[in-house]
């Protein structure tokens, strides 16, 4: 019998706490503002998570020796190193970032502007700038445009599709009021 009385007392205490919480919510938390139309405005959806992007992985299993052997087998002759008429100012340690061909297979593509071209894989590149270091890229699930890294947060990174003709962007742009577009938003403009 004592257990039943004890359980009834606990139930009454919990009921009183629930009544107090409901009273507190009704007094101090304005629930009526959720019914207004401005809460459905796209400018309040800052933390909306979009569809997952497509991950594209670039990886080449071959190098310049494999490609040169393929050309020799397919066409009957291998690609020869470049015969230079003047002294070459391309550094000896410079290699093609795509196929890793050595300096004898590289030549200047646009004169003295700094762009080099690989004779084996026909890749144009600049020695200080290697676009092949980045083996993965994120693509927009709507327009297949490469996503650009915009902001670094503590636990995640924000990427954005910068394609002005992206159908997802154009669809959401139609939802925004003209007055909201006219407002100056500082950095978010």
PDB file of C-alpha atoms in Angstrom:
ATOM      1  CA  UNK A   1       0.000   0.000   0.000  1.00  0.00           C
ATOM      2  CA  UNK A   2       2.836   2.386   0.767  1.00  0.00           C
ATOM      3  CA  UNK A   3       4.270   1.940  -2.723  1.00  0.00           C
ATOM      4  CA  UNK A   4       0.996   2.943  -4.366  1.00  0.00           C
ATOM      5  CA  UNK A   5       0.749   6.079  -2.215  1.00  0.00           C
ATOM      6  CA  UNK A   6       4.352   6.941  -2.993  1.00  0.00           C
ATOM      7  CA  UNK A   7       3.763   6.545  -6.756  1.00  0.00           C
ATOM      8  CA  UNK A   8       0.616   8.682  -6.575  1.00  0.00           C
ATOM      9  CA  UNK A   9       2.580  11.457  -4.855  1.00  0.00           C
ATOM     10  CA  UNK A  10       5.251  11.334  -7.584  1.00  0.00           C
ATOM     11  CA  UNK A  11       2.554  11.515 -10.278  1.00  0.00           C
ATOM     12  CA  UNK A  12       0.995  14.562  -8.579  1.00  0.00           C
ATOM     13  CA  UNK A  13       4.399  16.289  -8.383  1.00  0.00           C
ATOM     14  CA  UNK A  14       5.057  15.601 -12.072  1.00  0.00           C
ATOM     15  CA  UNK A  15       1.603  16.912 -12.950  1.00  0.00           C
ATOM     16  CA  UNK A  16       2.316  20.130 -11.019  1.00  0.00           C
ATOM     17  CA  UNK A  17       5.663  20.530 -12.816  1.00  0.00           C
ATOM     18  CA  UNK A  18       3.969  20.045 -16.195  1.00  0.00           C
ATOM     19  CA  UNK A  19       1.341  22.652 -15.315  1.00  0.00           C
ATOM     20  CA  UNK A  20       4.065  25.076 -14.251  1.00  0.00           C
ATOM     21  CA  UNK A  21       6.030  24.501 -17.514  1.00  0.00           C
ATOM     22  CA  UNK A  22       2.938  25.009 -19.680  1.00  0.00           C
ATOM     23  CA  UNK A  23       2.114  28.193 -17.790  1.00  0.00           C
ATOM     24  CA  UNK A  24       5.701  29.443 -18.214  1.00  0.00           C
ATOM     25  CA  UNK A  25       5.689  28.710 -21.954  1.00  0.00           C
ATOM     26  CA  UNK A  26       2.350  30.457 -22.460  1.00  0.00           C
ATOM     27  CA  UNK A  27       3.504  33.573 -20.585  1.00  0.00           C
ATOM     28  CA  UNK A  28       7.082  34.074 -21.720  1.00  0.00           C
ATOM     29  CA  UNK A  29       7.516  32.342 -25.083  1.00  0.00           C
ATOM     30  CA  UNK A  30       5.563  34.089 -27.851  1.00  0.00           C
ATOM     31  CA  UNK A  31       4.040  31.271 -29.871  1.00  0.00           C
ATOM     32  CA  UNK A  32       1.899  33.629 -31.952  1.00  0.00           C
ATOM     33  CA  UNK A  33       4.889  34.879 -33.957  1.00  0.00           C
ATOM     34  CA  UNK A  34       5.234  31.468 -35.609  1.00  0.00           C
ATOM     35  CA  UNK A  35       1.960  32.007 -37.443  1.00  0.00           C
ATOM     36  CA  UNK A  36       3.185  35.115 -39.273  1.00  0.00           C
ATOM     37  CA  UNK A  37       4.216  34.905 -42.915  1.00  0.00           C
ATOM     38  CA  UNK A  38       7.679  36.403 -42.409  1.00  0.00           C
ATOM     39  CA  UNK A  39       8.886  33.249 -40.665  1.00  0.00           C
ATOM     40  CA  UNK A  40       8.472  31.428 -43.992  1.00  0.00           C
ATOM     41  CA  UNK A  41      10.646  33.952 -45.803  1.00  0.00           C
ATOM     42  CA  UNK A  42      13.796  32.442 -47.363  1.00  0.00           C
ATOM     43  CA  UNK A  43      16.022  34.973 -45.601  1.00  0.00           C
ATOM     44  CA  UNK A  44      15.269  33.216 -42.294  1.00  0.00           C
ATOM     45  CA  UNK A  45      16.346  29.832 -43.651  1.00  0.00           C
ATOM     46  CA  UNK A  46      20.048  30.397 -43.144  1.00  0.00           C
ATOM     47  CA  UNK A  47      20.734  26.947 -41.690  1.00  0.00           C
ATOM     48  CA  UNK A  48      18.801  24.905 -44.218  1.00  0.00           C
ATOM     49  CA  UNK A  49      20.761  21.873 -45.400  1.00  0.00           C
ATOM     50  CA  UNK A  50      20.621  21.221 -49.129  1.00  0.00           C
ATOM     51  CA  UNK A  51      21.011  17.991 -51.034  1.00  0.00           C
ATOM     52  CA  UNK A  52      24.372  16.311 -50.716  1.00  0.00           C
ATOM     53  CA  UNK A  53      26.858  17.270 -53.426  1.00  0.00           C
ATOM     54  CA  UNK A  54      28.300  14.789 -55.865  1.00  0.00           C
ATOM     55  CA  UNK A  55      31.900  13.863 -55.131  1.00  0.00           C
ATOM     56  CA  UNK A  56      34.156  13.527 -58.157  1.00  0.00           C
ATOM     57  CA  UNK A  57      37.476  11.758 -57.615  1.00  0.00           C
ATOM     58  CA  UNK A  58      40.265  12.279 -60.138  1.00  0.00           C
ATOM     59  CA  UNK A  59      42.956   9.643 -60.166  1.00  0.00           C
ATOM     60  CA  UNK A  60      45.297   8.497 -62.902  1.00  0.00           C
ATOM     61  CA  UNK A  61      46.781   5.041 -62.659  1.00  0.00           C
ATOM     62  CA  UNK A  62      49.317   5.756 -65.380  1.00  0.00           C
ATOM     63  CA  UNK A  63      52.404   7.933 -65.581  1.00  0.00           C
ATOM     64  CA  UNK A  64      54.478   9.250 -68.463  1.00  0.00           C
ATOM     65  CA  UNK A  65      56.362   5.980 -68.981  1.00  0.00           C
ATOM     66  CA  UNK A  66      53.128   4.006 -69.354  1.00  0.00           C
ATOM     67  CA  UNK A  67      51.729   6.581 -71.775  1.00  0.00           C
ATOM     68  CA  UNK A  68      54.938   6.626 -73.806  1.00  0.00           C
ATOM     69  CA  UNK A  69      54.905   2.803 -74.000  1.00  0.00           C
ATOM     70  CA  UNK A  70      51.269   2.941 -75.131  1.00  0.00           C
ATOM     71  CA  UNK A  71      52.146   5.397 -77.920  1.00  0.00           C
ATOM     72  CA  UNK A  72      55.036   3.152 -78.993  1.00  0.00           C
ATOM     73  CA  UNK A  73      52.772   0.100 -79.135  1.00  0.00           C
ATOM     74  CA  UNK A  74      49.805   1.862 -80.758  1.00  0.00           C
ATOM     75  CA  UNK A  75      51.544   4.100 -83.313  1.00  0.00           C
ATOM     76  CA  UNK A  76      54.843   2.288 -83.734  1.00  0.00           C
ATOM     77  CA  UNK A  77      57.085   4.998 -82.271  1.00  0.00           C
ATOM     78  CA  UNK A  78      57.558   6.529 -78.859  1.00  0.00           C
ATOM     79  CA  UNK A  79      57.442  10.235 -78.100  1.00  0.00           C
ATOM     80  CA  UNK A  80      60.953  11.675 -78.163  1.00  0.00           C
ATOM     81  CA  UNK A  81      62.236  14.427 -75.885  1.00  0.00           C
ATOM     82  CA  UNK A  82      62.050  17.966 -77.212  1.00  0.00           C
ATOM     83  CA  UNK A  83      64.983  19.112 -79.372  1.00  0.00           C
ATOM     84  CA  UNK A  84      65.716  22.602 -78.151  1.00  0.00           C
ATOM     85  CA  UNK A  85      67.248  25.228 -80.430  1.00  0.00           C
ATOM     86  CA  UNK A  86      68.220  27.493 -77.551  1.00  0.00           C
ATOM     87  CA  UNK A  87      69.178  26.916 -73.958  1.00  0.00           C
ATOM     88  CA  UNK A  88      66.239  25.866 -71.795  1.00  0.00           C
ATOM     89  CA  UNK A  89      65.465  27.881 -68.667  1.00  0.00           C
ATOM     90  CA  UNK A  90      62.942  25.353 -67.305  1.00  0.00           C
ATOM     91  CA  UNK A  91      64.338  23.981 -64.012  1.00  0.00           C
ATOM     92  CA  UNK A  92      65.652  20.408 -64.046  1.00  0.00           C
ATOM     93  CA  UNK A  93      63.413  19.355 -61.149  1.00  0.00           C
ATOM     94  CA  UNK A  94      60.238  20.626 -62.861  1.00  0.00           C
ATOM     95  CA  UNK A  95      57.878  17.799 -63.860  1.00  0.00           C
ATOM     96  CA  UNK A  96      54.414  17.597 -65.367  1.00  0.00           C
ATOM     97  CA  UNK A  97      51.841  17.553 -62.541  1.00  0.00           C
ATOM     98  CA  UNK A  98      49.537  15.245 -64.492  1.00  0.00           C
ATOM     99  CA  UNK A  99      51.815  12.474 -65.777  1.00  0.00           C
ATOM    100  CA  UNK A 100      55.087  13.382 -63.974  1.00  0.00           C
ATOM    101  CA  UNK A 101      57.058  13.653 -67.214  1.00  0.00           C
ATOM    102  CA  UNK A 102      60.568  15.060 -66.643  1.00  0.00           C
ATOM    103  CA  UNK A 103      61.923  18.373 -67.912  1.00  0.00           C
ATOM    104  CA  UNK A 104      63.088  17.127 -71.384  1.00  0.00           C
ATOM    105  CA  UNK A 105      59.405  16.579 -72.330  1.00  0.00           C
ATOM    106  CA  UNK A 106      58.256  20.049 -71.226  1.00  0.00           C
ATOM    107  CA  UNK A 107      58.242  23.217 -73.303  1.00  0.00           C
ATOM    108  CA  UNK A 108      57.004  26.778 -72.920  1.00  0.00           C
ATOM    109  CA  UNK A 109      53.458  27.054 -74.185  1.00  0.00           C
ATOM    110  CA  UNK A 110      53.042  30.835 -74.315  1.00  0.00           C
ATOM    111  CA  UNK A 111      56.525  32.259 -74.542  1.00  0.00           C
ATOM    112  CA  UNK A 112      57.744  34.014 -71.412  1.00  0.00           C
ATOM    113  CA  UNK A 113      54.387  34.197 -69.595  1.00  0.00           C
ATOM    114  CA  UNK A 114      55.256  31.119 -67.519  1.00  0.00           C
ATOM    115  CA  UNK A 115      52.870  28.479 -68.836  1.00  0.00           C
ATOM    116  CA  UNK A 116      54.409  25.114 -69.681  1.00  0.00           C
ATOM    117  CA  UNK A 117      53.071  22.301 -71.847  1.00  0.00           C
ATOM    118  CA  UNK A 118      53.753  18.586 -71.532  1.00  0.00           C
ATOM    119  CA  UNK A 119      54.555  16.860 -74.814  1.00  0.00           C
ATOM    120  CA  UNK A 120      53.354  13.478 -73.539  1.00  0.00           C
ATOM    121  CA  UNK A 121      49.894  14.245 -72.107  1.00  0.00           C
ATOM    122  CA  UNK A 122      49.298  17.708 -73.653  1.00  0.00           C
ATOM    123  CA  UNK A 123      48.631  19.294 -70.245  1.00  0.00           C
ATOM    124  CA  UNK A 124      49.144  23.044 -69.893  1.00  0.00           C
ATOM    125  CA  UNK A 125      50.230  24.182 -66.418  1.00  0.00           C
ATOM    126  CA  UNK A 126      52.262  26.743 -64.506  1.00  0.00           C
ATOM    127  CA  UNK A 127      55.116  25.429 -62.350  1.00  0.00           C
ATOM    128  CA  UNK A 128      54.075  27.149 -59.107  1.00  0.00           C
ATOM    129  CA  UNK A 129      50.373  26.392 -59.487  1.00  0.00           C
ATOM    130  CA  UNK A 130      49.347  22.726 -59.410  1.00  0.00           C
ATOM    131  CA  UNK A 131      45.669  22.067 -60.053  1.00  0.00           C
ATOM    132  CA  UNK A 132      46.282  18.315 -59.897  1.00  0.00           C
ATOM    133  CA  UNK A 133      47.031  18.371 -56.157  1.00  0.00           C
ATOM    134  CA  UNK A 134      43.294  18.569 -55.516  1.00  0.00           C
ATOM    135  CA  UNK A 135      42.154  15.051 -56.426  1.00  0.00           C
ATOM    136  CA  UNK A 136      38.551  15.451 -55.263  1.00  0.00           C
ATOM    137  CA  UNK A 137      35.971  18.069 -56.100  1.00  0.00           C
ATOM    138  CA  UNK A 138      32.393  18.636 -55.022  1.00  0.00           C
ATOM    139  CA  UNK A 139      29.792  19.178 -57.733  1.00  0.00           C
ATOM    140  CA  UNK A 140      26.405  20.865 -57.397  1.00  0.00           C
ATOM    141  CA  UNK A 141      23.670  18.183 -57.473  1.00  0.00           C
ATOM    142  CA  UNK A 142      21.493  20.464 -59.627  1.00  0.00           C
ATOM    143  CA  UNK A 143      23.817  21.877 -62.317  1.00  0.00           C
ATOM    144  CA  UNK A 144      27.072  19.846 -61.960  1.00  0.00           C
ATOM    145  CA  UNK A 145      29.070  23.067 -61.437  1.00  0.00           C
ATOM    146  CA  UNK A 146      32.058  22.841 -59.069  1.00  0.00           C
ATOM    147  CA  UNK A 147      31.228  24.056 -55.566  1.00  0.00           C
ATOM    148  CA  UNK A 148      33.401  26.822 -54.115  1.00  0.00           C
ATOM    149  CA  UNK A 149      34.562  26.782 -50.503  1.00  0.00           C
ATOM    150  CA  UNK A 150      33.011  29.888 -48.897  1.00  0.00           C
ATOM    151  CA  UNK A 151      33.292  29.646 -45.102  1.00  0.00           C
ATOM    152  CA  UNK A 152      35.162  27.469 -42.633  1.00  0.00           C
ATOM    153  CA  UNK A 153      33.292  26.718 -39.438  1.00  0.00           C
ATOM    154  CA  UNK A 154      34.520  24.810 -36.417  1.00  0.00           C
ATOM    155  CA  UNK A 155      32.916  21.476 -37.311  1.00  0.00           C
ATOM    156  CA  UNK A 156      31.981  21.911 -40.986  1.00  0.00           C
ATOM    157  CA  UNK A 157      32.755  23.819 -44.178  1.00  0.00           C
ATOM    158  CA  UNK A 158      30.213  25.801 -46.202  1.00  0.00           C
ATOM    159  CA  UNK A 159      30.374  25.351 -49.975  1.00  0.00           C
ATOM    160  CA  UNK A 160      28.398  27.363 -52.519  1.00  0.00           C
ATOM    161  CA  UNK A 161      27.455  26.925 -56.142  1.00  0.00           C
ATOM    162  CA  UNK A 162      28.475  30.153 -57.872  1.00  0.00           C
ATOM    163  CA  UNK A 163      26.734  29.332 -61.142  1.00  0.00           C
ATOM    164  CA  UNK A 164      24.198  32.157 -61.743  1.00  0.00           C
ATOM    165  CA  UNK A 165      22.141  29.837 -63.985  1.00  0.00           C
ATOM    166  CA  UNK A 166      21.826  27.035 -61.421  1.00  0.00           C
ATOM    167  CA  UNK A 167      18.158  25.877 -61.458  1.00  0.00           C
ATOM    168  CA  UNK A 168      18.105  25.491 -57.666  1.00  0.00           C
ATOM    169  CA  UNK A 169      19.337  29.083 -57.217  1.00  0.00           C
ATOM    170  CA  UNK A 170      16.863  30.462 -59.759  1.00  0.00           C
ATOM    171  CA  UNK A 171      13.961  28.546 -58.170  1.00  0.00           C
ATOM    172  CA  UNK A 172      14.764  29.916 -54.702  1.00  0.00           C
ATOM    173  CA  UNK A 173      15.335  33.401 -56.092  1.00  0.00           C
ATOM    174  CA  UNK A 174      11.725  33.453 -57.319  1.00  0.00           C
ATOM    175  CA  UNK A 175      10.520  32.803 -53.745  1.00  0.00           C
ATOM    176  CA  UNK A 176      12.235  35.880 -52.305  1.00  0.00           C
ATOM    177  CA  UNK A 177      10.199  39.084 -52.119  1.00  0.00           C
ATOM    178  CA  UNK A 178      11.361  41.963 -54.304  1.00  0.00           C
ATOM    179  CA  UNK A 179      11.561  44.183 -51.202  1.00  0.00           C
ATOM    180  CA  UNK A 180      13.963  41.754 -49.528  1.00  0.00           C
ATOM    181  CA  UNK A 181      16.198  41.746 -52.596  1.00  0.00           C
ATOM    182  CA  UNK A 182      16.333  45.547 -52.585  1.00  0.00           C
ATOM    183  CA  UNK A 183      17.634  45.665 -48.984  1.00  0.00           C
ATOM    184  CA  UNK A 184      21.370  46.083 -48.418  1.00  0.00           C
ATOM    185  CA  UNK A 185      22.695  43.108 -46.447  1.00  0.00           C
ATOM    186  CA  UNK A 186      26.369  44.084 -46.118  1.00  0.00           C
ATOM    187  CA  UNK A 187      28.633  41.080 -46.644  1.00  0.00           C
ATOM    188  CA  UNK A 188      25.744  38.850 -47.748  1.00  0.00           C
ATOM    189  CA  UNK A 189      24.871  41.091 -50.690  1.00  0.00           C
TER     190      UNK A 189
END
